[in-house]
Short mmCIF file of C-alpha atoms in Angstrom, two decimals:
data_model
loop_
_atom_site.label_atom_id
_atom_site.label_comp_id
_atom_site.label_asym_id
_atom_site.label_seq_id
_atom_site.Cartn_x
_atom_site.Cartn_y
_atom_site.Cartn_z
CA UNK T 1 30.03 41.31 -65.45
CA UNK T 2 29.60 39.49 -68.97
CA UNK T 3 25.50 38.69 -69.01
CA UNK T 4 25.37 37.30 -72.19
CA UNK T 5 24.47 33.66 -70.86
CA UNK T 6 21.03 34.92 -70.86
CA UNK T 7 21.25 35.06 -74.84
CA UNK T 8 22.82 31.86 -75.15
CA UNK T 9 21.99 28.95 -73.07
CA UNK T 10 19.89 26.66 -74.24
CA UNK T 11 16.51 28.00 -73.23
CA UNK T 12 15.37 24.99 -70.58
CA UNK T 13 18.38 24.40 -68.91
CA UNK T 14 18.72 28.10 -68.25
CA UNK T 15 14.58 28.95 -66.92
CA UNK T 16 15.48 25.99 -64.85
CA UNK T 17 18.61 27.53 -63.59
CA UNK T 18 16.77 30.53 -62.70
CA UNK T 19 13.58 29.42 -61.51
CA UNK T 20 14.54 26.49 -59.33
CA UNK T 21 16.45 28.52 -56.35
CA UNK T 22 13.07 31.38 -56.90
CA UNK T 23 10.66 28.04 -56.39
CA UNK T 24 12.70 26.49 -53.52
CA UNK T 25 13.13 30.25 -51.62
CA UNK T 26 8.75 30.37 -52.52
CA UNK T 27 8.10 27.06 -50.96
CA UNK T 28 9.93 28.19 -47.65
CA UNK T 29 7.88 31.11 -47.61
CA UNK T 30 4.50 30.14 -48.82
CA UNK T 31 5.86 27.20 -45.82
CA UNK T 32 6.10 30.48 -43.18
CA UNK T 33 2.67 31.88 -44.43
CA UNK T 34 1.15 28.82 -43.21
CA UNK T 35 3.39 28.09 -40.15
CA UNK T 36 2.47 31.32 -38.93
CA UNK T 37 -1.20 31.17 -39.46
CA UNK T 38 -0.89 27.83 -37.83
CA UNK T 39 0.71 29.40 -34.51
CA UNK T 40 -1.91 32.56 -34.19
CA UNK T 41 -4.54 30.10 -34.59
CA UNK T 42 -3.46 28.21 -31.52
CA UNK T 43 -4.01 31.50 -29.97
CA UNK T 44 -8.15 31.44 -31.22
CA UNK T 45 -9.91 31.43 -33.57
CA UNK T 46 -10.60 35.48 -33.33
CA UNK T 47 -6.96 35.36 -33.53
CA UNK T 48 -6.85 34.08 -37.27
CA UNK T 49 -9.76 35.84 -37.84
CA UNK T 50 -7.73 39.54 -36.81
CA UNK T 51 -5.36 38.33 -39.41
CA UNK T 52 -7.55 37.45 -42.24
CA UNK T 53 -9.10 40.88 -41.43
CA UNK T 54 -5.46 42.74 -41.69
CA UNK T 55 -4.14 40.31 -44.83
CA UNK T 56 -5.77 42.75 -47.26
CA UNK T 57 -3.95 45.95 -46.31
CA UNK T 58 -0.40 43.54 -45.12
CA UNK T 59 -0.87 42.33 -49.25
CA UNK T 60 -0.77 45.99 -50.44
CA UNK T 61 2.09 46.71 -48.60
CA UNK T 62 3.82 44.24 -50.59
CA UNK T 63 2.17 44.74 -53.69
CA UNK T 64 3.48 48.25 -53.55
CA UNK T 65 7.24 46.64 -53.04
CA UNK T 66 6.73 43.72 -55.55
CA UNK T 67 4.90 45.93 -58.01
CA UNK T 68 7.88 48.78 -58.12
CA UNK T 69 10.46 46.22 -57.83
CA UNK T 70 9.15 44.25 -60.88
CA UNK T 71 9.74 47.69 -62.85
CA UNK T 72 13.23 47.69 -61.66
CA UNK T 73 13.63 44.33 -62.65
CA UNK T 74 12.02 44.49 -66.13
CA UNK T 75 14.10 47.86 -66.75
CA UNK T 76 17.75 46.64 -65.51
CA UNK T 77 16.84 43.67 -67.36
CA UNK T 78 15.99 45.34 -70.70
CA UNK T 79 19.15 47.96 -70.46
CA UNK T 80 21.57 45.23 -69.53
CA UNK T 81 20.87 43.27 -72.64
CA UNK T 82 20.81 46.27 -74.79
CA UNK T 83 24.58 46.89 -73.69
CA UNK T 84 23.58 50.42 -71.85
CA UNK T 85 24.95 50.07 -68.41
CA UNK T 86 24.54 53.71 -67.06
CA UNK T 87 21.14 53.59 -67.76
CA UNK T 88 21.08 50.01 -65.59
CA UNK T 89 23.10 51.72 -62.86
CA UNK T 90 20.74 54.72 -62.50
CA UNK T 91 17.89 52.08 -62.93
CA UNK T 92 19.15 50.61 -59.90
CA UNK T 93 19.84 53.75 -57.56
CA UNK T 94 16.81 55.63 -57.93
CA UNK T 95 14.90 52.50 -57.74
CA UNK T 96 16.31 51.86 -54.26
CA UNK T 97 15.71 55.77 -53.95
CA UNK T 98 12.39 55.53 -54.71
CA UNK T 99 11.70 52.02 -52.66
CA UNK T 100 12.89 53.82 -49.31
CA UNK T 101 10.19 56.73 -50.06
CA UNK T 102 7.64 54.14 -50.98
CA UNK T 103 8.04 52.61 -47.26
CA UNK T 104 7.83 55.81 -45.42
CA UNK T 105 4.24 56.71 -46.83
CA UNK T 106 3.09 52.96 -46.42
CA UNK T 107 3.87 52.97 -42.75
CA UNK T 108 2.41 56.29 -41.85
CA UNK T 109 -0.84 55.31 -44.21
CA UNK T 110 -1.61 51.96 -43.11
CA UNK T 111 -1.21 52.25 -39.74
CA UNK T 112 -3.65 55.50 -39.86
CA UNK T 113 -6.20 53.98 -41.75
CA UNK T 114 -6.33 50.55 -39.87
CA UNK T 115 -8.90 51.31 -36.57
CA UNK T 116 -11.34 52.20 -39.29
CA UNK T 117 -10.33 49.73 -42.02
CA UNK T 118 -10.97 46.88 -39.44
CA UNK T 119 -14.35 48.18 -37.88
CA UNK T 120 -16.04 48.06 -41.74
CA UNK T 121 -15.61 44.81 -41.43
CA UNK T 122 -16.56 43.69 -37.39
CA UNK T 123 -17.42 44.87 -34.21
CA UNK T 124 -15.93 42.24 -32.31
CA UNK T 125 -13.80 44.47 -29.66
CA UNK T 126 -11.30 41.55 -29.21
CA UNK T 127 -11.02 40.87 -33.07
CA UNK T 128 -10.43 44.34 -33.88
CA UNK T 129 -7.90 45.03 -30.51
CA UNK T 130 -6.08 41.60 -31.89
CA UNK T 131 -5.80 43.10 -35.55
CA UNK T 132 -5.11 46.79 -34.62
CA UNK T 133 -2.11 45.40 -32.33
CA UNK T 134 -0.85 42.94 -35.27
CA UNK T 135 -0.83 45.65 -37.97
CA UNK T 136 0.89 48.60 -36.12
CA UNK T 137 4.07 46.64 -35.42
CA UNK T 138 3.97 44.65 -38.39
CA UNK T 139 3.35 47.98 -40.99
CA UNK T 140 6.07 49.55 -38.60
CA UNK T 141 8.28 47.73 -40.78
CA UNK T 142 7.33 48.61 -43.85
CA UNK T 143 10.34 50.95 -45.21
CA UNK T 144 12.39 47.30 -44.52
CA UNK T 145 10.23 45.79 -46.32
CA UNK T 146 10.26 47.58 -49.28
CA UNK T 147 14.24 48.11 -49.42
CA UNK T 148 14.07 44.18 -49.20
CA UNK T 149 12.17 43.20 -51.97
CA UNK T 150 13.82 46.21 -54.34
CA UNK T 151 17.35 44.55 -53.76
CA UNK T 152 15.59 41.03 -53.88
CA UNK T 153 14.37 42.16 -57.74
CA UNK T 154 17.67 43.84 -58.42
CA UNK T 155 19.58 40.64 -57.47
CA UNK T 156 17.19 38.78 -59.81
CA UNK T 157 17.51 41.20 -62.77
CA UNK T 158 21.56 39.95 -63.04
CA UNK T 159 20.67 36.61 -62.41
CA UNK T 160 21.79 35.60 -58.68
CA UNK T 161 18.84 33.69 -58.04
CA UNK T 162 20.59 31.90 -55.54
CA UNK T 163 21.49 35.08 -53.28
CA UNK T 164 17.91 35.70 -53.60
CA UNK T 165 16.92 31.91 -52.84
CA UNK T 166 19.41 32.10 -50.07
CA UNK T 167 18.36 35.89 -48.29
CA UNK T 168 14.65 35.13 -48.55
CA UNK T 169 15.16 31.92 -46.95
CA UNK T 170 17.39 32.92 -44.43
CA UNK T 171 14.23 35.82 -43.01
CA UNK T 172 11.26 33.10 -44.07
CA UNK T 173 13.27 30.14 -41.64
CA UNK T 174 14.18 33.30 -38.96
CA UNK T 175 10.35 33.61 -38.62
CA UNK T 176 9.36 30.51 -38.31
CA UNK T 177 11.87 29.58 -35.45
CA UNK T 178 11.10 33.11 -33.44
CA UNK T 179 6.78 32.57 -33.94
CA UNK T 180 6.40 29.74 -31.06
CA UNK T 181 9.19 31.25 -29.07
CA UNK T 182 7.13 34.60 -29.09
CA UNK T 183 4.07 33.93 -29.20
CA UNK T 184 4.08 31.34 -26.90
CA UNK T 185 6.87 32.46 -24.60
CA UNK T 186 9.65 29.96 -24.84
CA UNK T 187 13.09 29.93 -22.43
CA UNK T 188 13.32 33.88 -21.47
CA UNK T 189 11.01 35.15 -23.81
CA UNK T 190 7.63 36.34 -22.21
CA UNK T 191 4.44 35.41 -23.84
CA UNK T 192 3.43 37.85 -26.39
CA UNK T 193 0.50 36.78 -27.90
CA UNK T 194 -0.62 37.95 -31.81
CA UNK T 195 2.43 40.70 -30.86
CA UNK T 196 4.92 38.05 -31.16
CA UNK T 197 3.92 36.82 -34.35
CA UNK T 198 4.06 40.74 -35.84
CA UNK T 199 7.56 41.08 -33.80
CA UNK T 200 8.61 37.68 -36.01
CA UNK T 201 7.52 38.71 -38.83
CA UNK T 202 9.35 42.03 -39.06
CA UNK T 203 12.53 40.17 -37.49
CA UNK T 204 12.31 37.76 -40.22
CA UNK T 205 12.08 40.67 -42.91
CA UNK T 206 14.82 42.70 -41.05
CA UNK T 207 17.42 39.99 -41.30
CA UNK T 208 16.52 39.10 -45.31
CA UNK T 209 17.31 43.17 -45.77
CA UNK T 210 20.25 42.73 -43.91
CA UNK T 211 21.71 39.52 -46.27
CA UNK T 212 21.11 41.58 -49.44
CA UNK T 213 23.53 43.93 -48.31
CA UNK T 214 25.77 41.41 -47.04
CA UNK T 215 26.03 39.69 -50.35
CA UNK T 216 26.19 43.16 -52.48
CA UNK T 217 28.92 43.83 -50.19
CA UNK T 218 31.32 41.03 -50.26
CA UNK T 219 30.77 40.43 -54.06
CA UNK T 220 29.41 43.18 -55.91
CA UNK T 221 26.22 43.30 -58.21
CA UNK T 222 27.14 44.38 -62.09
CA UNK T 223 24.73 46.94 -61.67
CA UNK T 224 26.40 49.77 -59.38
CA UNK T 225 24.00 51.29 -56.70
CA UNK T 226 25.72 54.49 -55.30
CA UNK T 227 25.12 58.47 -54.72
CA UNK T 228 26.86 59.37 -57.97
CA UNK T 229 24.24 57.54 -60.02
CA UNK T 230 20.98 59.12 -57.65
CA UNK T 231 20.16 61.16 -61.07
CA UNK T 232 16.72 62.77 -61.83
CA UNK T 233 15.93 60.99 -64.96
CA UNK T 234 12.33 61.72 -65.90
CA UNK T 235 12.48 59.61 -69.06
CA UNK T 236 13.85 56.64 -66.68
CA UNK T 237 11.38 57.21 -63.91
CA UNK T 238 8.27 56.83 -66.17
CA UNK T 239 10.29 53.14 -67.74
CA UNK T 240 9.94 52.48 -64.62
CA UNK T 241 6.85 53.24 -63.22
CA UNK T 242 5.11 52.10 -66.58
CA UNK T 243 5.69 48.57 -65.53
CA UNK T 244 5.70 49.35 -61.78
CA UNK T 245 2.03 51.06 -61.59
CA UNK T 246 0.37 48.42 -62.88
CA UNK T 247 2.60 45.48 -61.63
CA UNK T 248 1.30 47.43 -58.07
CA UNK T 249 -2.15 47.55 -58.97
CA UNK T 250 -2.43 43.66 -60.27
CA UNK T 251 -1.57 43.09 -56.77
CA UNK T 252 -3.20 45.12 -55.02
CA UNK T 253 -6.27 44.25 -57.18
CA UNK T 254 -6.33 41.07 -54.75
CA UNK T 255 -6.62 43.16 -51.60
CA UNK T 256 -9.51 44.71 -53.37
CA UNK T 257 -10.67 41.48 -53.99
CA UNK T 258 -10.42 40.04 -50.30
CA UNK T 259 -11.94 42.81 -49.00
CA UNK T 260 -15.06 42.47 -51.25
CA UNK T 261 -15.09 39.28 -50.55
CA UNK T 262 -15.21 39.41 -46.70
CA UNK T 263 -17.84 42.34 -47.21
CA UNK T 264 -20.04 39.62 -49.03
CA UNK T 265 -19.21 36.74 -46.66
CA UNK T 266 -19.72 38.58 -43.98
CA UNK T 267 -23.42 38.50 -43.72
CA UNK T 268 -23.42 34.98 -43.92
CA UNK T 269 -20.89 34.60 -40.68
CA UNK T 270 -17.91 35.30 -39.32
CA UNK T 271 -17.20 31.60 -40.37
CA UNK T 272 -16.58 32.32 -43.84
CA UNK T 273 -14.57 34.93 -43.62
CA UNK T 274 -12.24 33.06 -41.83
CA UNK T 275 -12.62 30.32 -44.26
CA UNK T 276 -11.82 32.71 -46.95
CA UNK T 277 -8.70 33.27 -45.31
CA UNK T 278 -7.65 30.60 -44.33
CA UNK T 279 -7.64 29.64 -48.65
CA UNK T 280 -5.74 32.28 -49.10
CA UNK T 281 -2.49 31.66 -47.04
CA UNK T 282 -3.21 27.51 -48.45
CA UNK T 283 -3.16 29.69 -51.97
CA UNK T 284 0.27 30.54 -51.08
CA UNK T 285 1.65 27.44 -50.99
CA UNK T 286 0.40 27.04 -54.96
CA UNK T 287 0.85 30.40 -55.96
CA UNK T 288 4.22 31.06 -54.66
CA UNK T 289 6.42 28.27 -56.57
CA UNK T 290 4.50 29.11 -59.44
CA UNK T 291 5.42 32.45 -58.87
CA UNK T 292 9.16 31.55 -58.66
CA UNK T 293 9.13 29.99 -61.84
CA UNK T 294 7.57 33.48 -63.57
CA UNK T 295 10.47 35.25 -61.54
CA UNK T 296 13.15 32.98 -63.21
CA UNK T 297 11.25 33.77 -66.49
CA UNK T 298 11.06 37.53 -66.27
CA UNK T 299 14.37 38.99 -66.21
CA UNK T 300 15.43 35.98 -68.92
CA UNK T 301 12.59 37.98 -71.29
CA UNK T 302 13.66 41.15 -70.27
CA UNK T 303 17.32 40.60 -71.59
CA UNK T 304 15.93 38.66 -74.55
CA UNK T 305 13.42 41.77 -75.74
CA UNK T 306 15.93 43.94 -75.39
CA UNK T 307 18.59 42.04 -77.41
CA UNK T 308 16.03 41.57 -80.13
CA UNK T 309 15.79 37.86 -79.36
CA UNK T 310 11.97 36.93 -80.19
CA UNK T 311 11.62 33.61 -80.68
CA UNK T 312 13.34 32.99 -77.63
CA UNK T 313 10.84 35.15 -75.97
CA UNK T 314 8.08 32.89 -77.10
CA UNK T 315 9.78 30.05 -75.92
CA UNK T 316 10.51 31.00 -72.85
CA UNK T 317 6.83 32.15 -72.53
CA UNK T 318 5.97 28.26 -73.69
CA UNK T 319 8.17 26.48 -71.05
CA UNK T 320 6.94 28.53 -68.23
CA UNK T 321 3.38 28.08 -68.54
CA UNK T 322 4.31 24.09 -68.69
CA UNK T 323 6.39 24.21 -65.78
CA UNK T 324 3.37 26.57 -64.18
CA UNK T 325 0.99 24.18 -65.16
CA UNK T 326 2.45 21.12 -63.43
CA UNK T 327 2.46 22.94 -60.29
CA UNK T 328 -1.39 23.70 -59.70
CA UNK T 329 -2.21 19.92 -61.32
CA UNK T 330 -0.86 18.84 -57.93
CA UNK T 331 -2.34 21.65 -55.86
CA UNK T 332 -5.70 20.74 -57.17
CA UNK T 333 -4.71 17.12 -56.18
CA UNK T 334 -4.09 18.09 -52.88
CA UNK T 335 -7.42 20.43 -52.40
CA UNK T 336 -9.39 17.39 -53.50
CA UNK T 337 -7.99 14.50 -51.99
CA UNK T 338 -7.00 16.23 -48.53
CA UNK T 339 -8.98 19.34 -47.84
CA UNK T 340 -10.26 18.59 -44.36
CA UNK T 341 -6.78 18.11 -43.33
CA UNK T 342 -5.24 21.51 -44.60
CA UNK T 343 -8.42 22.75 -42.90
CA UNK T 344 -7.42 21.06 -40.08
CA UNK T 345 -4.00 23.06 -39.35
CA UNK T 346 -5.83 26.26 -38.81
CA UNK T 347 -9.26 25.27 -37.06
CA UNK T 348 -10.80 21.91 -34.80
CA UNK T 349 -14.67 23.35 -35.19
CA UNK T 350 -16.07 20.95 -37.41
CA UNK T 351 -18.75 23.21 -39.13
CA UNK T 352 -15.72 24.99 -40.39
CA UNK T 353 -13.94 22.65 -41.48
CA UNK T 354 -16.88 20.80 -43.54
CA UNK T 355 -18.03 24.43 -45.21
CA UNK T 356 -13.81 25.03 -45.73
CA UNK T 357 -13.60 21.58 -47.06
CA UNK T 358 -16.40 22.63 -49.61
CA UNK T 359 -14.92 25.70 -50.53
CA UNK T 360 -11.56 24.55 -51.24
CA UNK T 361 -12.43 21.61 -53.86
CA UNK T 362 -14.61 24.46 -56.15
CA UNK T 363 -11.91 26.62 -55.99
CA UNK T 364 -9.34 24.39 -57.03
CA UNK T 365 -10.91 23.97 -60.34
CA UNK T 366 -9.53 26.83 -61.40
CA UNK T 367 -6.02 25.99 -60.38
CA UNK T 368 -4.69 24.76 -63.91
CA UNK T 369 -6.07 27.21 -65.99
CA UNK T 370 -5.52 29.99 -63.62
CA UNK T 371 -1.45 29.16 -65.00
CA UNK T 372 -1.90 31.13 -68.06
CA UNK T 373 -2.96 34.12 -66.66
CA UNK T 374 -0.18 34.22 -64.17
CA UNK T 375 2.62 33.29 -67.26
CA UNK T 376 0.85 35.98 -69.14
CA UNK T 377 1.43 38.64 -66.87
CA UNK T 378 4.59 37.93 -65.81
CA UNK T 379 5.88 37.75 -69.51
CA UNK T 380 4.24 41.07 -70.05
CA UNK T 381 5.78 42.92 -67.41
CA UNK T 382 9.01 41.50 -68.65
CA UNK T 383 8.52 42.77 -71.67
CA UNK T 384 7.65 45.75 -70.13
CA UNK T 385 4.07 46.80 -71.07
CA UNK T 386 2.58 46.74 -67.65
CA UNK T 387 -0.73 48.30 -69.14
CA UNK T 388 -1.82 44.75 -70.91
CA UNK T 389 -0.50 42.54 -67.76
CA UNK T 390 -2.96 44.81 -66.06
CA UNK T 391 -6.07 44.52 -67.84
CA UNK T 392 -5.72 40.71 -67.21
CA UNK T 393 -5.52 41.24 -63.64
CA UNK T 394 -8.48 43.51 -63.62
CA UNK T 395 -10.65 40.60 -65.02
CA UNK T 396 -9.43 38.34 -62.70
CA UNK T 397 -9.89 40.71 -59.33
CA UNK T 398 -12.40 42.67 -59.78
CA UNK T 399 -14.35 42.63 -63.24
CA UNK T 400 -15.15 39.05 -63.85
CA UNK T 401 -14.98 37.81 -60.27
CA UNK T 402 -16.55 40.79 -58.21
CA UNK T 403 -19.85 40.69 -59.67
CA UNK T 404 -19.92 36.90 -60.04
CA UNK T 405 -19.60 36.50 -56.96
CA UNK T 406 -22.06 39.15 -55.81
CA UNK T 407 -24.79 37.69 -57.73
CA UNK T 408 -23.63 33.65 -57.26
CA UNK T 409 -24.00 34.44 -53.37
CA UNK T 410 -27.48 35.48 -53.98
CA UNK T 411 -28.41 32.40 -55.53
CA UNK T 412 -26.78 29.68 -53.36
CA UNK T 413 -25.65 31.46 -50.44
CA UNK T 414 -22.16 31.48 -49.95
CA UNK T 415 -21.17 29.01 -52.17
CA UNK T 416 -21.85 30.87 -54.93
CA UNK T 417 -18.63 33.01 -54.06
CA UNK T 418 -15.72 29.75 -54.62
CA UNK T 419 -17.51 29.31 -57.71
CA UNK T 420 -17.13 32.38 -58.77
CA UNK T 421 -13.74 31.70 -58.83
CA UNK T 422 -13.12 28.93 -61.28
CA UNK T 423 -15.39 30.28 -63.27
CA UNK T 424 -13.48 33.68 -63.50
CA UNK T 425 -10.30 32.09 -64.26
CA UNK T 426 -11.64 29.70 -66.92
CA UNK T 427 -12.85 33.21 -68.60
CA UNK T 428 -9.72 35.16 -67.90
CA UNK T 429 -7.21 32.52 -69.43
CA UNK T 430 -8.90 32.75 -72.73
CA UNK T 431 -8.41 36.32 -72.63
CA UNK T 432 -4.60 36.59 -71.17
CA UNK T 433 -3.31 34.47 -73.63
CA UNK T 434 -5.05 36.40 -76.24
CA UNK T 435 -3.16 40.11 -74.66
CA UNK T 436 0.08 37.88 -74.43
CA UNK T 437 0.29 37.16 -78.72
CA UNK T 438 -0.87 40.52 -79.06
CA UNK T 439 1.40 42.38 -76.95
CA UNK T 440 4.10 40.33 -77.97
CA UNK T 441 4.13 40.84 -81.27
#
């Protein structure tokens, strides 16, 4: 199939082509991030608190699939517009390969290390019983979830956003409808507890597997996945990984993060670690459609770097970070106008929800200018230099923020940590667009 489209089109028309099904698919699932939180917090609050615990390890298990996926992306991308379509095809295959592997290690590993993982961080039996039973049948899923999001960035790379937008729906809805049936226990369906909302969740992920191989079925992708292109190709594996290693690691630098964080909240409550996450599945909600837009961008640059098509680069670059932009203005809106009411879906103790209210409108200062960092390292890892997309990453997850907010919390209590945030991402934007020209050069 003719890709050439991604070369031609006038430049706005076509990121909004691309990015608009990624942003609507985002907004359903940064929607079942919160829906879900929503439903185990009916449970209690040592309910939400189990899954704010489990959130760091439940992000690196995507950050693995995302990460790796993003190299398969950027490297079907940059071999389809450089007219070398065995090299795509074997992109493809032995980045499905390599996905399936991927989830067999993550599901024996995190469901090892989770007892201990979780008692670093409480010794409330119930809290820790809650998140042990949430993350064994949630990680149990892992190798599903990591087939999913390699076809999801493989379907992307060609440019069927709308598969995508339709497949990650399809699990994100699934979820929401099965979470107060199971938890809950609706019609036939016992009560279940935090069980049914890690049964959901793996439903929900099974079924969006399930559509990508519906759709590659019925109408085939112009990349071929099959056993006669499973080659060894060390030269291709490192492409790959080059982009995929530190794709992994800038998100899995925010598990580091969270889990620093709690460690530092911690002695000042269980309160604020639940506060903390709590922000971060609101953050979703932000993060996510902005997200979509860089995943419209990235395969657009990909094609465009490899066909030698520069300037377009730069302007796709340019119109994302607008469009990226726009988004967190009316995040922060909604942070300071209305933060006692997003509180408000998760919690009814009104201590909380006053020190969450707090928190929210400091950290949302940081929303707008936290869009060039994101741009930056999504335009990097379509360009495929994963090593610069990291470094800004690294500022913003662990060597800006970590010891800001280590030595803000010792000043002004707990506080000090949400200002540590704005205040990291005010530093890190100056510096990511700084790598971007660089790098792009």
């Amino acid at each position: 199939m003719e890709q050439t489209y991604m070369k031609e089109k006038p430049i706005l028309p076509l990121l909004l082509s691309m990015a608009l099904p990624m942003v609507l698919s985002m907004m359903v699932n940064s929607l079942y991030n919160i829906i879900d939180s929503y439903f185990v917090a009916k449970i209690n609050e040592n309910a939400m608190t189990a899954l704010s615990l489990v959130f760091p390890v439940q992000n690196l298990i995507t950050a693995v699939g995302v990460g790796f996926g993003i190299g398969i992306n950027a490297t079907i991308a940059y071999f389809l517009g450089a007219q070398k379509q065995e090299k795509a095809d074997t992109s493809a295959t032995l980045g499905v390969a390599r996905s399936f592997l991927h989830g067999v290690l993550l599901t024996i590993g995190t469901i090892a290390i989770m007892p201990t993982f979780l008692s670093m961080f409480t010794k409330d039996q119930e809290v820790l019983s809650m998140g042990i039973t949430y993350s064994r049948i949630t990680f149990g899923f892992s190798i599903i979830i990591s087939l999913g999001i390699a076809y999801e960035k493989i379907f992307q790379s060609v440019g069927r956003m709308k598969t995508t937008m339709f497949c990650m729906m399809s699990g994100c809805i699934l979820n929401i409808i099965l979470d107060p049936i199971m938890i809950f226990g609706l019609g036939p369906v016992p009560r279940m507890g935090i069980r049914g909302a890690a049964w959901a969740t793996g439903l929900g992920q099974l079924l969006t597997l399930v559509a990508y191989l519906f759709f590659a079925w019925i109408r085939p992708l112009p990349v071929k996945i099959s056993l006669k292109n499973l080659k060894f190709d060390r030269a291709l594996l490192k492409k790959i990984y080059a982009v995929g290693i530190p794709a992994t690691l800038n998100m899995a630098l925010s598990s580091l993060l969270i889990s620093s964080l709690n460690a530092i909240l911690a002695a000042y409550g269980q309160m604020y670690v639940m506060i903390l996450g709590v922000y971060y599945k609101l953050q979703t909600f932000l993060y996510l459609p902005a997200n979509g837009i860089i995943q419209g961008m990235r395969p657009l640059i990909g094609y465009n770097y490899g066909a030698g098509e520069q300037k377009r680069v730069h302007k796709l670059y340019s119109y994302t970070l607008y469009l990226s932009a726009g988004i967190m203005l009316a995040g922060t809106l909604l942070c300071m106008i209305i933060p006692g009411t997003l509180l408000g879906l998760f919690t009814t103790t009104p201590q909380t929800i006053a020190a969450g209210s707090t928190a929210l409108r400091i950290i949302s200062l940081g929303f707008i200018v936290s869009s060039v960092s994101i741009t930056s390292c999504g335009a990097l890892e379509g360009l495929g230099k994963g090593v610069p997309s990291l470094m800004i990453s690294l500022c913003r997850y662990t060597i800006l923020i970590l010891p800001l907010a280590f030595l803000l919390s010792r000043i002004v209590g707990p506080t000090g940590v949400w200002h540590a945030f704005w205040i990291c991402e005010a530093i890190t934007a100056v510096i990511s667009y700084t790598v971007y020209r660089k790098a792009s050069v």
